[in-house]
Amino acid sequence: MVSFPPCKINLGLNIISKRPDGYHDLITCFYPVPWYDILEIIPATDFSFSSSGLPIPGDPEANLCIKAYRLLKKDFDLGNVSMHLHKILPMGAGLGGGSADAAWVLRTLDQVFNLQLTSEKLRYYASQLGSDCAFFISDKPMLGTGRGEVLEPVSVNLAGKFMVLVKPDIHVSTAEAYSAVRPGQPAHDLNKVLEQQPVDSWKGSVVNDFEDSVFRRYPLIARIKETLYAKGALYASMSGSGSAVFGIFSNPTDLRSTFEAHVYWSGVLG
């Protein structure tokens, strides 16, 4: 069975406080973006995992796809599978590609083995794999609180808007980003702003708290955001804790030549 794990952007990301468990309480809006990895899972005699496309760093045994399979196998009589991931989504970008892959392993295994798991149960397993994995069990915008795993629907609709995503050759690790952020109460109620105000009024009120420290360390990322605004973006922001920056436009805009030195994606949002 072939599936297509999408990435996400964060519309606002406020770091509220540091928790006793070492994580942070936050509030953010996860929004799905139709840029995909490709995942294939088929029953097999022996278990195997392989990948192509972008090289995936680190120990293969630590890959979240393998962890997702083993997590379900502890509770269900799963057979062996052959799993192949074609990696397209850049890593260290704040787009949640690895989390999406893990969540879609759970979703795909559920279908391959007819486990008939509810969305709530799938989110339960996904939350054990990573803070934003649970979001990818859904295919719609969600407001995330807690570590990002506590989810509720949010009425924000960017359908028909055009998005440009730019990823420079910079890897911002999650640990690096969190080590420099200063937690605090946000100046604006993110949920109310997203639900009640138009996109072109979000600048200054829909804020990613990681930007201050990341922009100081990597000025190129800040310049990309400035350029997106200069080219007519209604709203632009860094996504998550990574180096990708997105701009939301009213109409299709070709900026590939402007950002030819960087990874670039554009498309219409659903």
XYZ file of C-alpha atoms in Angstrom:
270
model
C 0.000 0.000 0.000
C 1.325 3.404 -0.983
C 0.558 6.560 1.013
C 1.706 10.154 0.877
C 2.669 11.764 4.225
C 2.275 15.558 3.938
C 4.147 18.283 5.765
C 2.750 21.095 7.892
C 3.359 24.685 8.755
C 2.828 26.404 12.082
C 0.552 29.423 12.088
C 1.933 31.057 15.192
C 3.987 29.237 17.797
C 3.972 30.595 21.341
C 6.205 28.939 23.947
C 4.372 29.392 27.246
C 6.543 27.713 29.885
C 9.074 24.994 30.554
C 7.633 21.849 32.122
C 9.090 19.670 34.893
C 9.533 16.852 32.344
C 11.909 19.017 30.278
C 9.405 19.734 27.509
C 7.656 23.067 26.944
C 3.997 24.012 27.026
C 3.059 25.776 23.823
C 0.190 26.878 21.651
C 0.258 26.681 17.876
C -1.914 26.020 14.865
C -0.806 23.117 12.694
C -1.873 23.526 9.080
C -1.423 20.738 6.486
C 0.514 21.511 3.312
C 0.232 19.351 0.153
C 3.945 18.585 -0.217
C 4.610 14.907 0.360
C 6.970 12.065 1.099
C 6.072 8.682 -0.416
C 5.629 5.640 1.847
C 5.077 2.058 0.741
C 4.220 -0.775 3.155
C 3.506 -4.305 1.958
C 3.294 -7.638 3.833
C 6.532 -9.606 3.607
C 8.257 -12.727 4.872
C 10.853 -10.705 6.783
C 10.777 -7.169 8.147
C 12.782 -4.594 6.205
C 13.052 -0.840 5.959
C 14.713 1.056 3.138
C 14.774 4.610 1.903
C 15.603 6.660 -1.158
C 15.550 10.325 -2.088
C 17.065 12.670 0.475
C 19.577 10.877 2.723
C 18.273 10.346 6.253
C 20.989 10.954 8.869
C 21.454 8.921 12.023
C 21.073 5.288 13.004
C 18.445 3.589 10.801
C 17.198 1.708 13.864
C 16.264 5.070 15.405
C 14.088 6.003 12.422
C 10.592 6.974 13.502
C 9.030 4.733 10.855
C 10.610 1.671 12.435
C 9.671 2.904 15.905
C 6.061 3.329 14.776
C 5.920 -0.254 13.471
C 7.393 -1.653 16.679
C 5.066 0.436 18.824
C 2.001 -1.101 17.196
C 3.547 -4.567 17.128
C 3.746 -4.544 20.942
C -0.053 -4.439 21.130
C -1.161 -6.167 17.933
C -0.265 -9.328 16.040
C 1.313 -7.560 13.099
C 2.967 -9.582 10.404
C 6.299 -8.639 8.899
C 6.329 -5.888 6.320
C 8.612 -4.402 3.729
C 8.649 -0.659 4.258
C 10.138 1.858 1.838
C 10.257 5.605 2.329
C 11.074 7.961 -0.525
C 12.189 11.113 1.264
C 11.295 14.405 -0.403
C 10.497 16.715 2.513
C 13.630 18.431 3.861
C 14.751 17.723 7.413
C 15.544 20.300 10.080
C 13.054 22.571 8.351
C 10.235 22.826 10.888
C 7.862 21.101 8.469
C 7.300 17.936 10.501
C 8.255 15.537 7.727
C 9.653 12.861 10.044
C 6.615 13.108 12.306
C 4.314 12.809 9.307
C 6.135 9.685 8.130
C 5.738 8.053 11.557
C 2.054 8.942 11.797
C 1.379 7.627 8.318
C 3.128 4.360 9.152
C 0.534 3.967 11.917
C -2.300 4.926 9.561
C -1.094 2.613 6.812
C -0.490 -0.358 9.122
C -4.003 0.132 10.471
C -5.337 -0.356 6.945
C -2.934 -3.106 5.833
C -3.770 -5.257 8.867
C -7.393 -4.079 9.260
C -6.847 -3.069 12.882
C -9.857 -0.702 12.784
C -8.219 1.763 15.153
C -10.113 4.951 15.931
C -8.515 8.331 15.275
C -8.293 8.800 19.036
C -6.357 5.538 19.414
C -4.058 6.393 16.511
C -3.340 9.774 18.112
C -2.563 7.985 21.380
C 0.141 5.938 19.663
C 1.388 8.858 17.586
C 1.867 11.066 20.655
C 4.346 8.503 21.995
C 6.553 9.004 18.938
C 6.855 12.807 18.946
C 5.145 15.983 20.051
C 3.639 16.847 16.658
C 3.086 13.290 15.371
C -0.518 13.220 16.620
C -1.461 16.103 14.337
C -0.766 14.001 11.248
C -3.492 11.542 12.171
C -5.873 14.303 11.080
C -6.066 15.930 7.654
C -7.269 19.342 8.805
C -5.983 22.363 10.751
C -5.701 21.786 14.491
C -4.859 23.952 17.469
C -2.097 22.262 19.457
C -1.432 22.796 23.162
C 0.546 20.920 25.812
C 3.657 19.681 24.003
C 1.670 20.022 20.796
C -0.054 16.668 21.230
C -3.283 18.062 22.758
C -5.355 18.882 19.692
C -8.667 20.534 18.938
C -10.192 21.773 15.677
C -9.665 25.401 14.745
C -11.725 27.364 12.229
C -9.006 28.727 9.989
C -9.297 28.216 6.263
C -6.560 29.036 3.762
C -8.124 27.023 0.935
C -7.328 28.611 -2.401
C -4.462 30.701 -1.036
C -1.080 30.263 -2.724
C 1.942 29.310 -0.640
C 5.654 29.608 -1.236
C 7.986 27.585 1.007
C 11.719 28.296 1.082
C 14.291 26.160 2.890
C 17.896 27.447 2.950
C 20.807 25.075 3.439
C 20.597 25.482 7.217
C 19.615 22.765 9.680
C 18.134 24.135 12.907
C 17.876 21.342 15.456
C 14.881 21.297 17.769
C 17.159 21.175 20.819
C 19.128 24.171 19.558
C 15.977 26.199 18.992
C 14.431 25.405 22.367
C 17.663 26.132 24.232
C 17.542 29.790 23.172
C 13.818 30.535 23.384
C 12.360 32.614 26.219
C 8.984 31.270 27.394
C 6.220 33.692 28.273
C 2.555 34.515 27.837
C 1.673 35.620 24.284
C 0.478 39.156 23.673
C -2.401 37.935 21.480
C -4.922 35.088 21.711
C -3.782 32.949 18.778
C -7.072 31.103 18.413
C -9.116 34.319 18.242
C -6.752 36.012 15.803
C -6.765 33.045 13.417
C -10.520 32.591 13.549
C -11.594 36.229 13.511
C -9.006 38.248 11.602
C -8.071 38.134 7.888
C -4.689 36.769 6.850
C -3.317 40.146 5.810
C -3.715 41.396 9.401
C -1.774 38.537 11.036
C 1.645 40.204 10.792
C 2.685 41.216 14.286
C 0.010 39.194 16.068
C 0.553 35.644 14.756
C 4.080 35.181 16.032
C 6.610 32.339 16.043
C 8.594 32.717 19.277
C 11.580 30.883 17.796
C 12.210 33.621 15.240
C 14.034 36.060 17.529
C 16.826 33.682 18.502
C 16.990 31.784 15.192
C 17.113 35.023 13.152
C 19.958 36.340 15.319
C 21.987 33.223 14.694
C 20.990 32.773 11.051
C 20.287 36.190 9.452
C 19.681 34.536 6.080
C 16.436 33.046 7.393
C 15.265 36.509 8.448
C 16.128 37.886 4.996
C 14.022 35.203 3.322
C 11.019 36.271 5.392
C 11.646 39.930 4.523
C 11.890 39.058 0.828
C 8.570 37.166 0.886
C 6.874 40.250 2.298
C 8.595 42.446 -0.266
C 7.235 40.176 -3.015
C 3.668 40.640 -1.793
C 3.028 37.979 0.829
C -0.084 38.559 2.915
C 1.691 36.835 5.794
C 5.108 35.219 6.184
C 6.727 33.267 9.004
C 9.279 30.685 9.941
C 7.633 27.295 10.424
C 8.105 25.416 13.689
C 11.608 25.463 15.082
C 13.309 24.838 11.762
C 14.726 26.893 8.924
C 11.869 26.800 6.413
C 10.009 30.062 5.832
C 6.631 30.312 4.150
C 4.671 33.106 2.546
C 0.924 33.135 1.930
C -0.213 34.955 -1.227
C -3.591 35.796 -2.713
C -2.574 34.627 -6.191
C -0.015 32.259 -7.749
C 3.445 33.793 -7.572
C 6.592 32.393 -9.189
C 9.573 33.228 -6.987
C 11.764 30.294 -7.961
C 14.403 32.530 -9.546
C 14.461 34.726 -6.433
C 15.228 31.721 -4.238
C 17.142 29.565 -6.740
C 19.888 28.821 -4.186
C 17.390 27.213 -1.784
C 14.946 24.317 -1.637
C 11.705 25.719 -3.007
C 8.095 24.547 -3.114
C 4.931 26.376 -4.088
C 1.322 25.392 -4.500
C -2.306 26.030 -3.687
C -3.508 25.157 -0.202
C -6.527 22.975 0.385
